[in-house]
mmCIF file of C-alpha atoms in Angstrom:
data_model
loop_
_atom_site.group_PDB
_atom_site.id
_atom_site.type_symbol
_atom_site.label_atom_id
_atom_site.label_comp_id
_atom_site.label_asym_id
_atom_site.label_seq_id
_atom_site.Cartn_x
_atom_site.Cartn_y
_atom_site.Cartn_z
ATOM 1 C CA LYS A 1 9.746 2.991 36.250
ATOM 2 C CA GLN A 2 10.530 4.474 32.929
ATOM 3 C CA PRO A 3 8.192 6.535 32.073
ATOM 4 C CA ASP A 4 9.343 7.089 28.322
ATOM 5 C CA ALA A 5 10.106 3.885 27.527
ATOM 6 C CA VAL A 6 6.898 2.888 25.008
ATOM 7 C CA ARG A 7 8.706 6.055 22.964
ATOM 8 C CA TYR A 8 12.200 3.664 22.408
ATOM 9 C CA ASP A 9 12.059 1.998 18.636
ATOM 10 C CA ARG A 10 11.932 -1.961 18.168
ATOM 11 C CA GLN A 11 15.719 -2.586 17.989
ATOM 12 C CA THR A 12 16.595 -0.544 21.179
ATOM 13 C CA ILE A 13 13.733 -2.807 23.270
ATOM 14 C CA PHE A 14 15.344 -5.851 21.423
ATOM 15 C CA GLY A 15 18.370 -5.188 22.470
ATOM 16 C CA LEU A 16 17.500 -4.074 26.109
ATOM 17 C CA VAL A 17 16.053 -7.451 26.774
ATOM 18 C CA ARG A 18 18.838 -9.523 24.595
ATOM 19 C CA GLU A 19 21.848 -8.317 26.332
ATOM 20 C CA ARG A 20 20.391 -8.022 29.938
ATOM 21 C CA PRO A 21 22.354 -10.042 32.876
ATOM 22 C CA ILE A 22 20.884 -13.545 33.103
ATOM 23 C CA ASP A 23 18.737 -13.351 36.486
ATOM 24 C CA ILE A 24 18.968 -9.344 36.517
ATOM 25 C CA HIS A 25 15.092 -9.459 37.233
ATOM 26 C CA LYS A 26 15.591 -11.185 40.994
ATOM 27 C CA ALA A 27 17.428 -7.638 42.188
ATOM 28 C CA PRO A 28 15.043 -4.992 41.104
ATOM 29 C CA VAL A 29 17.668 -2.439 42.041
ATOM 30 C CA ALA A 30 20.187 -3.727 39.575
ATOM 31 C CA LEU A 31 17.416 -4.481 36.971
ATOM 32 C CA ASN A 32 16.027 -0.923 37.395
ATOM 33 C CA LYS A 33 20.146 0.374 37.153
ATOM 34 C CA TYR A 34 20.773 -1.285 33.972
ATOM 35 C CA ILE A 35 17.465 -0.045 32.227
ATOM 36 C CA THR A 36 18.355 3.277 32.745
ATOM 37 C CA GLU A 37 22.064 2.921 31.754
ATOM 38 C CA TYR A 38 21.184 0.544 28.704
ATOM 39 C CA LEU A 39 18.459 3.515 27.335
ATOM 40 C CA THR A 40 21.098 6.144 28.393
ATOM 41 C CA THR A 41 23.487 4.848 26.288
ATOM 42 C CA LYS A 42 22.127 2.779 23.198
ATOM 43 C CA GLY A 43 18.539 3.669 23.891
ATOM 44 C CA VAL A 44 17.061 5.456 20.266
ATOM 45 C CA PHE A 45 13.311 6.894 20.145
ATOM 46 C CA GLU A 46 11.346 6.425 17.214
ATOM 47 C CA ASP A 47 11.037 9.885 15.969
ATOM 48 C CA GLU A 48 14.695 9.926 16.157
ATOM 49 C CA GLY A 49 15.278 7.109 14.000
ATOM 50 C CA THR A 50 12.526 7.237 11.689
ATOM 51 C CA ASN A 51 14.350 9.025 9.070
ATOM 52 C CA GLN A 52 17.239 6.594 8.948
ATOM 53 C CA SER A 53 15.364 3.568 9.884
ATOM 54 C CA ALA A 54 12.593 3.823 7.658
ATOM 55 C CA THR A 55 14.677 3.393 4.201
ATOM 56 C CA ASP A 56 17.020 1.020 5.648
ATOM 57 C CA THR A 57 13.558 -1.445 6.789
ATOM 58 C CA LEU A 58 12.149 -0.924 3.031
ATOM 59 C CA SER A 59 15.443 -2.045 1.184
ATOM 60 C CA SER A 60 16.120 -5.143 3.957
ATOM 61 C CA PRO A 61 14.763 -8.162 2.441
ATOM 62 C CA VAL A 62 14.817 -9.865 5.658
ATOM 63 C CA PRO A 63 11.137 -9.858 7.530
ATOM 64 C CA GLU A 64 11.567 -8.020 11.013
ATOM 65 C CA THR A 65 10.213 -11.159 12.649
ATOM 66 C CA ASP A 66 13.589 -12.779 12.105
ATOM 67 C CA ALA A 67 15.234 -10.704 14.752
ATOM 68 C CA VAL A 68 12.551 -12.728 17.285
ATOM 69 C CA GLU A 69 13.781 -16.337 15.604
ATOM 70 C CA THR A 70 17.591 -15.959 15.931
ATOM 71 C CA ALA A 71 17.448 -14.421 19.486
ATOM 72 C CA ILE A 72 19.929 -16.770 21.579
ATOM 73 C CA PRO A 73 18.339 -19.103 24.312
ATOM 74 C CA ASP A 74 18.519 -17.928 27.658
ATOM 75 C CA ASN A 75 20.436 -21.602 28.625
ATOM 76 C CA GLU A 76 22.995 -20.650 26.313
ATOM 77 C CA LYS A 77 24.175 -16.916 27.384
ATOM 78 C CA THR A 78 27.310 -16.937 29.360
ATOM 79 C CA GLU A 79 27.552 -14.198 32.274
ATOM 80 C CA CYS A 80 29.500 -11.257 31.862
#
C-alpha cells in the first residue's frame, strides 16, 4: 500500500500507469516494488509542483484531457 499515493500530482499518476511493464498486475510483489521505486524516483507531490505547474498549465493551449487520449494502447507497448 502507498498511504501517500493520493498526494502525488496528476502527471506522476499518469506516468506510473503509462510506464508500467505489461502484465505486472499479475505479480503483486513486483507491482508493489515497481510502484514504490517509481514514486521514489519520479514522484512529485501536488504541493511541491504547485508553483511551477500552475503557470505551465495556465499558459498551455492544449487541454489536459489530451494526455489520456494520446496514451499508447497496451497492444502497442513493448516489453523492457
